[in-house]
XYZ file of C-alpha atoms in Angstrom:
559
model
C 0.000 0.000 0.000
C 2.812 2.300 0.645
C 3.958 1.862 -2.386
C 1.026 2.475 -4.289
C 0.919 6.010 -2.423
C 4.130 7.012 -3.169
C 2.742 6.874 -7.018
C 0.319 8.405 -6.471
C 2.215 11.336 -5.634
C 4.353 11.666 -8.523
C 2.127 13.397 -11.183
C 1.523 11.889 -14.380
C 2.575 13.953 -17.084
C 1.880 13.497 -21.304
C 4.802 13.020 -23.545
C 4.591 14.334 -27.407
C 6.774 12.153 -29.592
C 8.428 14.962 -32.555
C 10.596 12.590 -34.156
C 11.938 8.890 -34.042
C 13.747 9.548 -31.218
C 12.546 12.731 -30.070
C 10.159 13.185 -27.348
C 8.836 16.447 -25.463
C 6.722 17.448 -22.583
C 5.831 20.545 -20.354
C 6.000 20.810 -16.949
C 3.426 22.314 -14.624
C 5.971 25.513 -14.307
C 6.130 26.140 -17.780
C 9.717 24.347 -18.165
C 9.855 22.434 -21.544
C 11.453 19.083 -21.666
C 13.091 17.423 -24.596
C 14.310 13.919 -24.582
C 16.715 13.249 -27.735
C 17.603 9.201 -27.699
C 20.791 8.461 -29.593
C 22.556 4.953 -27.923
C 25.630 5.404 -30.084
C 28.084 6.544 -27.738
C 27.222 5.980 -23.672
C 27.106 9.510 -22.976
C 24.495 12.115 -21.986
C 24.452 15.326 -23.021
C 22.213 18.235 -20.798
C 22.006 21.701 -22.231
C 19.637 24.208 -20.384
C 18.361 27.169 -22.871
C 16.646 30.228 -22.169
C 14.997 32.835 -24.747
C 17.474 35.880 -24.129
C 20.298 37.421 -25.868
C 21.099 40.792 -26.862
C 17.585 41.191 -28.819
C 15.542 41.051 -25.369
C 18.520 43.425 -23.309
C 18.369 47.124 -22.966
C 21.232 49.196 -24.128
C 23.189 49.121 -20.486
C 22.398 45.697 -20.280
C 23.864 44.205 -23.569
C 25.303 40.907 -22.757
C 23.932 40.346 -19.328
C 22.792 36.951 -21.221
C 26.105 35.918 -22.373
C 27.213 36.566 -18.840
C 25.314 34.550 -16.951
C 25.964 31.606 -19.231
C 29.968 32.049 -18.388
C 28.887 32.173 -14.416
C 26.250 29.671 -14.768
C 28.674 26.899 -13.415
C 29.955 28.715 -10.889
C 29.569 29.547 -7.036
C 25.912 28.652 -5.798
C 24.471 27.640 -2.189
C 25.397 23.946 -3.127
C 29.373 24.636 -4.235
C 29.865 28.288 -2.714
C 32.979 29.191 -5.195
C 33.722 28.875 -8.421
C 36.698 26.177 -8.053
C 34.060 23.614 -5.726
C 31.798 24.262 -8.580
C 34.062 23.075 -11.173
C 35.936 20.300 -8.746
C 32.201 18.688 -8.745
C 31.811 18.631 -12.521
C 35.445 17.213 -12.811
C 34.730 14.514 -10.289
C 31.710 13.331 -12.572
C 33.826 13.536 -15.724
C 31.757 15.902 -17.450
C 32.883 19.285 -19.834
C 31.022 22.015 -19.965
C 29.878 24.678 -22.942
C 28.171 27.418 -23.887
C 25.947 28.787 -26.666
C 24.794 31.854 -27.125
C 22.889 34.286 -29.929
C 21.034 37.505 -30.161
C 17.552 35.459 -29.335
C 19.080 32.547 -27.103
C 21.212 31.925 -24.604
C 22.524 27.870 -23.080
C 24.948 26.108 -21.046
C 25.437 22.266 -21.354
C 27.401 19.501 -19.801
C 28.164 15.813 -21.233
C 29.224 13.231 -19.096
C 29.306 9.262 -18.780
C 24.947 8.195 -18.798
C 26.354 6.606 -15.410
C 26.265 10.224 -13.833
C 23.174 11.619 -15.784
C 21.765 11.785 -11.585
C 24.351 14.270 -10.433
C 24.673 16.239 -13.729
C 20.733 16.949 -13.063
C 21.284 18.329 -9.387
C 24.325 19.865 -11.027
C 21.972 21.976 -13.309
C 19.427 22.236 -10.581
C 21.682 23.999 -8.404
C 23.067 26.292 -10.437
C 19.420 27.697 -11.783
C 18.014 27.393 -8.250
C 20.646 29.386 -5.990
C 23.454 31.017 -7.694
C 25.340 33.605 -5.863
C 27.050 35.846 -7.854
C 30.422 36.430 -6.004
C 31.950 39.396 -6.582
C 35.633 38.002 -7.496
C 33.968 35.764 -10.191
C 31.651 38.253 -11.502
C 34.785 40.174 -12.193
C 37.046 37.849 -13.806
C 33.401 36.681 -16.713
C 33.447 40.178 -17.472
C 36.606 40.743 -18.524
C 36.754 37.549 -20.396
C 33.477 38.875 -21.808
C 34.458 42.184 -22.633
C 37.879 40.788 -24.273
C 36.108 38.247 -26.777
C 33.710 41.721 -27.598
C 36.106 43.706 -28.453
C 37.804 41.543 -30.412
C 34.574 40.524 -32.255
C 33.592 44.014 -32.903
C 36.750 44.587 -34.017
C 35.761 42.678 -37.131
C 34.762 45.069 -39.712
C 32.068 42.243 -40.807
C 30.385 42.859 -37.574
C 30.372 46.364 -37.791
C 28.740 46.047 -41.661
C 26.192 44.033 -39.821
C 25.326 46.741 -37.248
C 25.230 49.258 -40.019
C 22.716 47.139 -42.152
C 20.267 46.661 -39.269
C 20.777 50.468 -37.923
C 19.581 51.381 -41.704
C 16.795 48.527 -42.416
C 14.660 48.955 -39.323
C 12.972 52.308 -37.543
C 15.249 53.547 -34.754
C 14.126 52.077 -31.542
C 13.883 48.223 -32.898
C 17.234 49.024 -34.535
C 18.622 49.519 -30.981
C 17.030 46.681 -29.930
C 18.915 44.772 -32.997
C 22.465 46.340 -32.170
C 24.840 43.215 -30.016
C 27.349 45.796 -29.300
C 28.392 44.902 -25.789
C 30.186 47.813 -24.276
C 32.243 48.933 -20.928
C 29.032 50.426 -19.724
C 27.942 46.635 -18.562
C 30.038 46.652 -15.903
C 28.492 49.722 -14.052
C 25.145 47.046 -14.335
C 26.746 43.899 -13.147
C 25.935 44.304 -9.800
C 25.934 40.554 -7.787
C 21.898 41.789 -6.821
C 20.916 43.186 -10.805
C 22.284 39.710 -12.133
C 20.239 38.001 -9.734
C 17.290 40.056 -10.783
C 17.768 39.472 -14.095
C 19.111 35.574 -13.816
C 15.676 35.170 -11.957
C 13.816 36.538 -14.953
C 15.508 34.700 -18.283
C 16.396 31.343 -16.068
C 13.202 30.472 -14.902
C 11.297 27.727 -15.967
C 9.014 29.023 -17.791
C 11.234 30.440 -20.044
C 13.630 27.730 -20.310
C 13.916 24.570 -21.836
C 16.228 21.716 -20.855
C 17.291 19.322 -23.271
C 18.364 15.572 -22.668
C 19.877 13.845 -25.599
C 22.574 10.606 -25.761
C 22.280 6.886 -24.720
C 18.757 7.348 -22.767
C 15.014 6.405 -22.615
C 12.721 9.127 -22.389
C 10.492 8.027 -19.907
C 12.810 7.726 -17.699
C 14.768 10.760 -18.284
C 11.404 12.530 -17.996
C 10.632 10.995 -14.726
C 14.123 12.472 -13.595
C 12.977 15.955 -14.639
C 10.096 15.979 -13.453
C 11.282 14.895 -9.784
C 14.282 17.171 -10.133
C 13.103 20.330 -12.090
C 9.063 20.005 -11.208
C 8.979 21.969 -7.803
C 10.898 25.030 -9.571
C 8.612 28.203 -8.876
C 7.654 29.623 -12.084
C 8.107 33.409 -12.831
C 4.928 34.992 -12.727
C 6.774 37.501 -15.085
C 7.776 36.536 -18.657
C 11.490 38.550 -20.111
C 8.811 40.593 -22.812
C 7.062 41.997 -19.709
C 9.633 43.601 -17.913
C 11.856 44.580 -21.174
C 9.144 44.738 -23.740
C 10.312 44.188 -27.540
C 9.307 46.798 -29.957
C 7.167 46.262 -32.787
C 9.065 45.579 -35.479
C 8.817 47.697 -38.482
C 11.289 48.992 -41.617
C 12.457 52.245 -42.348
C 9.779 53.664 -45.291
C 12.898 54.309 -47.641
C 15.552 53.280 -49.223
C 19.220 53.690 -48.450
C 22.832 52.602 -49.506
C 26.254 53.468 -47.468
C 29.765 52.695 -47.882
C 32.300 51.499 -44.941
C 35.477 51.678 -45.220
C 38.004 49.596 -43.086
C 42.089 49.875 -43.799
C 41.935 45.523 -42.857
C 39.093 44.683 -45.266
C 40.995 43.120 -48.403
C 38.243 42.566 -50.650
C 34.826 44.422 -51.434
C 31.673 43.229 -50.236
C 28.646 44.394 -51.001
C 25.005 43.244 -48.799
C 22.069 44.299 -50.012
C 19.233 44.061 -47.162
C 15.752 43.931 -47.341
C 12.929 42.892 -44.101
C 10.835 40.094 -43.815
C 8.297 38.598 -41.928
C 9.641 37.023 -38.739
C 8.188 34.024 -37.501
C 6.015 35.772 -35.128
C 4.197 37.246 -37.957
C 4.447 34.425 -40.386
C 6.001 30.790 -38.912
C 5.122 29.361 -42.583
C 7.337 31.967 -44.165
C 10.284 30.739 -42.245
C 10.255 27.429 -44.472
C 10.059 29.665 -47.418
C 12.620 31.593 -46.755
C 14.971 28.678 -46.407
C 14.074 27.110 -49.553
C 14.939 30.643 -51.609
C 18.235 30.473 -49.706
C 19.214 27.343 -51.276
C 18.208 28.269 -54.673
C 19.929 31.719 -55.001
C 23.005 29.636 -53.447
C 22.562 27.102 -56.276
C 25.640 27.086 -58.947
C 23.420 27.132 -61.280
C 21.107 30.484 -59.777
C 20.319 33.058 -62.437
C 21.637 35.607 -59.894
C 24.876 33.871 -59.336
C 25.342 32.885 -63.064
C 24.503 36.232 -64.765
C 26.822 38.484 -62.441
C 30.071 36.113 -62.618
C 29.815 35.299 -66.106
C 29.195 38.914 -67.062
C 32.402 39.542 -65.377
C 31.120 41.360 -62.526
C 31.076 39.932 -59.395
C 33.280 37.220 -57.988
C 30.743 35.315 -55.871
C 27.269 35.509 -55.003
C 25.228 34.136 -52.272
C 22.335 34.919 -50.033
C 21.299 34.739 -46.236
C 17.720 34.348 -44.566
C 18.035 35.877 -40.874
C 15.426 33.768 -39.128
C 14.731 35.921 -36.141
C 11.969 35.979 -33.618
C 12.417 39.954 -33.693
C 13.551 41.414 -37.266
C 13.950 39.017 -39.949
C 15.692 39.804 -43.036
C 16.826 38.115 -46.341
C 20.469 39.333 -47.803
C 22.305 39.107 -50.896
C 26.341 38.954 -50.373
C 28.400 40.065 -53.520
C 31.671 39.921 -53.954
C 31.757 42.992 -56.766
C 35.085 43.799 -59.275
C 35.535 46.978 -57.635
C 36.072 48.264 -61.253
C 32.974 47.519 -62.056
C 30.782 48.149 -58.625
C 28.287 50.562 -60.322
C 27.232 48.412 -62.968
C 27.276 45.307 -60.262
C 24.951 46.870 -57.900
C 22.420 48.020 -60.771
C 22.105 44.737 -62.297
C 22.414 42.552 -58.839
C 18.989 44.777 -57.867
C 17.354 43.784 -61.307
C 18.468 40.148 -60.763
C 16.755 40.239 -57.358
C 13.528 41.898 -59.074
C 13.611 39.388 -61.558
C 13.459 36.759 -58.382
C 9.812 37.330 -58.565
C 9.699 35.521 -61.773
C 9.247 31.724 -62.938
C 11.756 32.134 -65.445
C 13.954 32.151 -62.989
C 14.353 28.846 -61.675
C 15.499 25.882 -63.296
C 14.911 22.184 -62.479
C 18.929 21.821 -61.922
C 18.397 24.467 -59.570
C 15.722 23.241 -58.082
C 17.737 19.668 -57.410
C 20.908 21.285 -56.272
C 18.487 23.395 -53.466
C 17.028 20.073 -52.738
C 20.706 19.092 -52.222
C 21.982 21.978 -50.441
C 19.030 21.474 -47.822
C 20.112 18.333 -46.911
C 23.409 18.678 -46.515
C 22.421 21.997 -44.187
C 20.277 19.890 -41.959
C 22.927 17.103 -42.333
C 25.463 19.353 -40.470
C 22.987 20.840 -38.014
C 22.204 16.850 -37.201
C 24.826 15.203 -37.072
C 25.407 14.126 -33.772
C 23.775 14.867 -30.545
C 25.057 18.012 -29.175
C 24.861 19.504 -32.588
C 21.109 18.287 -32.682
C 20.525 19.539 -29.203
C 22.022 23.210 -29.861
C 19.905 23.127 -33.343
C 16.505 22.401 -31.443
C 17.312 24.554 -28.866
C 17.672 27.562 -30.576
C 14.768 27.027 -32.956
C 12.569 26.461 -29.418
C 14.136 29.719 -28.130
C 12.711 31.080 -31.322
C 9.350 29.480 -32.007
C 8.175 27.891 -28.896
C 7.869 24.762 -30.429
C 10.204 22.093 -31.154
C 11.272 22.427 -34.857
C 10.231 19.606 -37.467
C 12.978 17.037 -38.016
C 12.129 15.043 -41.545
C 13.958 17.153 -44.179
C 12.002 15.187 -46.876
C 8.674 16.850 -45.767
C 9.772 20.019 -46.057
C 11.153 19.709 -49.071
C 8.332 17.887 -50.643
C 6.249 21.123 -49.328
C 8.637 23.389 -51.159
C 7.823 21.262 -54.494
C 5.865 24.392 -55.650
C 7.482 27.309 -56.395
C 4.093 29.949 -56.298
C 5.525 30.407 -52.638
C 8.654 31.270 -53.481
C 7.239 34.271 -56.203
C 4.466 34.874 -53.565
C 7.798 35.956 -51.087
C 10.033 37.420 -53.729
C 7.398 39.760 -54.475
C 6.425 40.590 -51.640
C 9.892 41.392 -49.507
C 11.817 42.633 -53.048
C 9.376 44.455 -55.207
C 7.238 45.944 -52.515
C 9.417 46.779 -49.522
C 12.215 48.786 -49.121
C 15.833 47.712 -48.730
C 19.367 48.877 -47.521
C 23.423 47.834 -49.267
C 26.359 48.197 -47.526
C 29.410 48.769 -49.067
C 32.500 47.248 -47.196
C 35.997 48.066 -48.698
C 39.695 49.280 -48.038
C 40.358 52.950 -47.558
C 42.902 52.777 -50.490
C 40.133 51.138 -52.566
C 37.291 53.134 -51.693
C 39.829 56.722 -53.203
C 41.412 55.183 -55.571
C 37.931 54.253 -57.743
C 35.740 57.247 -56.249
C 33.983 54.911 -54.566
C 30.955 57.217 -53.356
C 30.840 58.989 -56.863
C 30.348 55.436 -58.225
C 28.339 54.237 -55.924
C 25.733 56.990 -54.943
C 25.263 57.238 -58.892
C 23.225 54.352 -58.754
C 20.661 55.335 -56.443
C 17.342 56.656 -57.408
C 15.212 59.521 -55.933
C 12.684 59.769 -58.493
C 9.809 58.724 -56.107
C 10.275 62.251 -53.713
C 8.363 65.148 -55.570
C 6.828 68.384 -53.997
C 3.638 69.772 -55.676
C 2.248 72.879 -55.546
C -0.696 74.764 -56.746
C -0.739 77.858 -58.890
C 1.882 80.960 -57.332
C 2.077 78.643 -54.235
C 5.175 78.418 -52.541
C 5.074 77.195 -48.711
C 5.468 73.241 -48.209
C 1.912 72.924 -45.762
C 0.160 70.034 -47.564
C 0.327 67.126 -45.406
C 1.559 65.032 -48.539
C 4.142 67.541 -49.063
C 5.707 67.806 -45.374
C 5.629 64.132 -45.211
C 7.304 63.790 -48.434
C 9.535 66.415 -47.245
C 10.158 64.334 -43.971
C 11.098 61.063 -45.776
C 13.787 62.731 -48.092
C 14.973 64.427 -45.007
C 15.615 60.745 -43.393
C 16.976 59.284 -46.622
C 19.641 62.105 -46.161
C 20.736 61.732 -42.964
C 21.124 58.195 -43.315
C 22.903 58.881 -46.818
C 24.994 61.576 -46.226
C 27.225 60.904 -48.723
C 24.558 61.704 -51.583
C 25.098 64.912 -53.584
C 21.753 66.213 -54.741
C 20.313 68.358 -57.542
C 17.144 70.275 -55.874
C 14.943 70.966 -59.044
C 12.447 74.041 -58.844
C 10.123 74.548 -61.585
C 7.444 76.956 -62.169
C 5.034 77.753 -65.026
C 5.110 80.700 -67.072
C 1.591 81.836 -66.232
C 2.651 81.983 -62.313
C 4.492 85.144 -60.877
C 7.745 86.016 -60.997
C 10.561 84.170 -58.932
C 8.239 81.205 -57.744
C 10.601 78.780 -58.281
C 13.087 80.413 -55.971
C 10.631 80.579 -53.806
C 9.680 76.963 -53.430
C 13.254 76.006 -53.583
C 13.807 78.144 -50.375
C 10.821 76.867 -48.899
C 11.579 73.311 -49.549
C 15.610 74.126 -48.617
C 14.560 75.701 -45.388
C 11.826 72.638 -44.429
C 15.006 70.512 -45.270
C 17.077 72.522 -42.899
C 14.543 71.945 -39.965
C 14.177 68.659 -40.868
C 17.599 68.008 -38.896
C 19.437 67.494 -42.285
C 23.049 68.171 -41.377
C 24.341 71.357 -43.086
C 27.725 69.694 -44.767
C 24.749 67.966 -46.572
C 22.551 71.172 -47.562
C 25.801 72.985 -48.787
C 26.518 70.352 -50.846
C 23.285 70.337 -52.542
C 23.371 72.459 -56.348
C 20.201 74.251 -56.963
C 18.251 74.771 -60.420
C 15.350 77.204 -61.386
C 13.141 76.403 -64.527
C 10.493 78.484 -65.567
C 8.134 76.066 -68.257
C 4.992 76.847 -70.660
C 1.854 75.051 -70.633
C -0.245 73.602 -73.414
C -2.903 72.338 -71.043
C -4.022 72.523 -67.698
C -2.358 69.315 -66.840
C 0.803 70.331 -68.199
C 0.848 73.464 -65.730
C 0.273 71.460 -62.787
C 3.028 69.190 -63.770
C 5.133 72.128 -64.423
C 4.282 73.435 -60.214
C 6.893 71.202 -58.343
C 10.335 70.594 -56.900
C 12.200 67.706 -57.174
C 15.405 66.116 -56.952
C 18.181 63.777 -58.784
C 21.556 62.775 -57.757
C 23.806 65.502 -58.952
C 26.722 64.692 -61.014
C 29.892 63.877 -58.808
């Protein structure tokens, strides 16, 4: 009988089988459990994941995730320093790691299966009562702020930082920026990293992740006795530091970086998506058009390299939770970057287009797609980080046969269905990354500003008007002030016309009406000085030809 109570008291709890060997189950307190069964080798593999990362920090608290992962395994109420910490992980033959990205943050241990028992209290431990000594606190950050600086210090990274700080309004593009700086350490405080470790750590917004030579019932039944009386957070990381909506700048915009260690040009060309909080479905999509741009045998790749002007082509879907976006990577021949960046944008246009795609192409996505999944499966710990970070992202445990996917992707009206909505109808941002002595030697911002267009921005007035108060007009007005300060480098022609039925000196008028809206606009004054100013007075046939006649407007002035 006293058996049969002590049952009766372990709750019963429903396992969802995702794969083969994949099982998954929540917990009362919101902590999801996944059980990955691989007998090959007799290890075990634990990795604990939260949903964090620079994406869900505030500015002074940029890397508090990353942090936290480094201390994770050190001094807690169970092993009260660092070295006890680490003495009790040696003793159970286990090595420990770390994962982190702008949406996720882990920490995982393998060991012999033998010790799978004391690895879980090891974990439990750590998430239930770490302390935060001051010494050790110290010595992460450092490490921390060294491997920053050193990544930042790549002028990819910086290219990166650009691109999102031009594709996306201001405050989600703050949001986007993983610059980790000094500041962090006037926020490291032993009590605001408990704060914050109680936040992103707790249950219910972690997941724990089992995977090696185990069964999943029993693993679960571990978990659940071990993890099950954690106290859930009755506050979720998006209540306390609320993500902003995300949405795209409503222009256009090119810049060039220069860098004296970059050897090569590259050129990225940005535009947003959907992320999978809008649109899971478009997730798969945007995988699929990866591949196929990537394909040898891509229009895009093909037409550029064998037209002599671009070395290598390729593409990149950013599958975020906040901020998706879907980039093209070209590797131009800096002596002929104008011409490669106008054609590379038609060749994106013409993405939108059946006649795009070929069946080769099609088979060599196909193949691409496996071998991508092949390296993101292909053993456990590799399987474990893969799922984790997709959970971090989704929720959900990501699906694990290739061959479905791909046999959903067997239509291409998706693919069009995307490529004309993200490239013909949205806006989209290219970076130019090159050398110093590259970017004078070729007049790098005469070539390159050249090919942008600012056709769509046009003032209108009415007859012997000449103050910018139409709504349409100051908002116009407002956008090209924007697309300035984020293009500084653009020289522009402002373009006043008037009729010859309207009073005298109109056109000077509205030019120094639209020049001084400009000017309070916030467009920098190196940038208004710059601009070249011309007055045309036109005749009229027609009524419609004298309201045509009543505008400014601008072009990129010759360099």
């Amino acid at each position: 009988m006293r058996i049969f109570f002590l049952l009766l008291l372990i709750p019963a709890y429903c396992f969802s089988q995702i794969d083969e060997s994949v099982f998954t189950q929540k917990l009362d307190n919101g902590l999801t459990c996944i059980v990955i069964e691989n007998p090959v080798v007799p290890l075990v593999n634990i990795e604990w994941v939260v949903k964090g990362g620079t994406d869900y920090e505030p500015s002074a608290r940029k890397g508090f995730t990353q942090l936290l992962t480094q201390l994770f395994f050190s001094a807690n109420k169970d092993y009260p320093s660092a070295e006890e910490a680490a003495n009790r992980i040696k003793q159970i033959g286990g090595v420990t790691g770390t994962s982190v990205s702008n949406e996720h943050g882990s920490v995982y241990l393998t060991c012999s299966k033998r010790n799978i028992d004391n690895a879980l209290k090891i974990f439990l431990s750590a998430v239930r009562q770490p302390l935060f000594v001051s010494e050790e606190v110290d010595s992460a950050l450092s490490v921390l702020l060294s491997n920053a600086a050193q990544i930042q210090g790549d002028p990819n990274f910086m290219l990166d930082e650009a691109l999102n700080k031009n594709l996306w309004a201001e405050k989600p593009a703050q949001m986007k920026s993983s610059l980790i700086t000094s500041a962090i350490g006037r926020y490291a405080s032993p009590e605001n990293l408990a704060v914050f470790q109680k936040l992103f750590f707790s249950p219910n917004n972690s997941c724990i992740i089992v995977s090696g030579d185990v069964q999943h019932k029993d693993v679960f039944q571990k978990l659940v006795t071990v993890f099950g009386p954690l106290p859930r957070n009755p506050q979720m990381p998006t209540d306390v530091y609320q993500p902003y909506e995300f949405s795209s700048l409503n222009l256009s915009s090119q810049f060039v970086m220069e860098d004296a260690q970059v050897q090569s040009p590259l050129l990225v060309i940005s535009f947003p998506v959907d992320d999978i909080r809008v649109n899971p479905y478009a997730a798969h999509i945007g995988e699929f058009l990866e591949a196929l741009v990537n394909a040898s045998s891509s229009s895009l790749n093909k037409n550029l390299f064998n037209a002599g002007l671009a070395d290598q082509v390729s593409a990149r879907y950013r599958q975020m939770k906040f901020g998706s976006s879907f980039e093209f990577i070209i590797a131009p021949r800096i002596d002929k970057l104008g011409e490669c960046y106008t054609q590379a944008r038609k060749e994106i246009e013409a993405l939108a287009n059946f006649g795009s795609y070929t069946s080769d192409q099609l088979k060599q996505a196909s193949q691409l797609m496996y071998s991508t999944y092949a390296y993101k499966t292909e053993n456990a710990i590799a399987l474990s980080h893969y799922i984790g970070e997709q959970w971090a992202k989704t929720d959900k445990v990501p699906a694990l046969n290739i061959d479905d996917e791909l046999k959903r992707m067997q239509s291409l009206n998706e693919v069009i269905n995307f490529c004309q909505l993200n490239f013909l109808q949205r806006n989209m941002t290219a970076g130019l990354l090159i050398s110093t002595q590259q970017k004078n030697s070729y007049n790098i911002n005469a070539t390159f500003t050249q090919t942008f267009s600012v056709d769509a921005y046009q003032i209108s007035f009415t007859r012997n008007d000449d103050q910018v108060f139409d709504l349409q007009n100051k908002e116009q007005v407002n956008s090209f002030s924007q697309l300035l300060k984020i293009n500084p480098q653009l020289k522009i022609e402002l373009i006043a016309e008037q009729d010859a039925a309207e009073r005298k000196e109109t056109a000077k008028a509205r030019f120094l009406s639209v020049y001084k809206s400009l000017s309070s606009s916030g467009v920098p004054e190196e940038v208004l000085d710059a601009m070249t100013v011309s007055l045309y007075i036109r005749h009229a046939e027609s009524d419609e030809e004298m309201h045509n006649n009543m505008i400014v407007h601008f072009k990129i002035a010759a360099q």
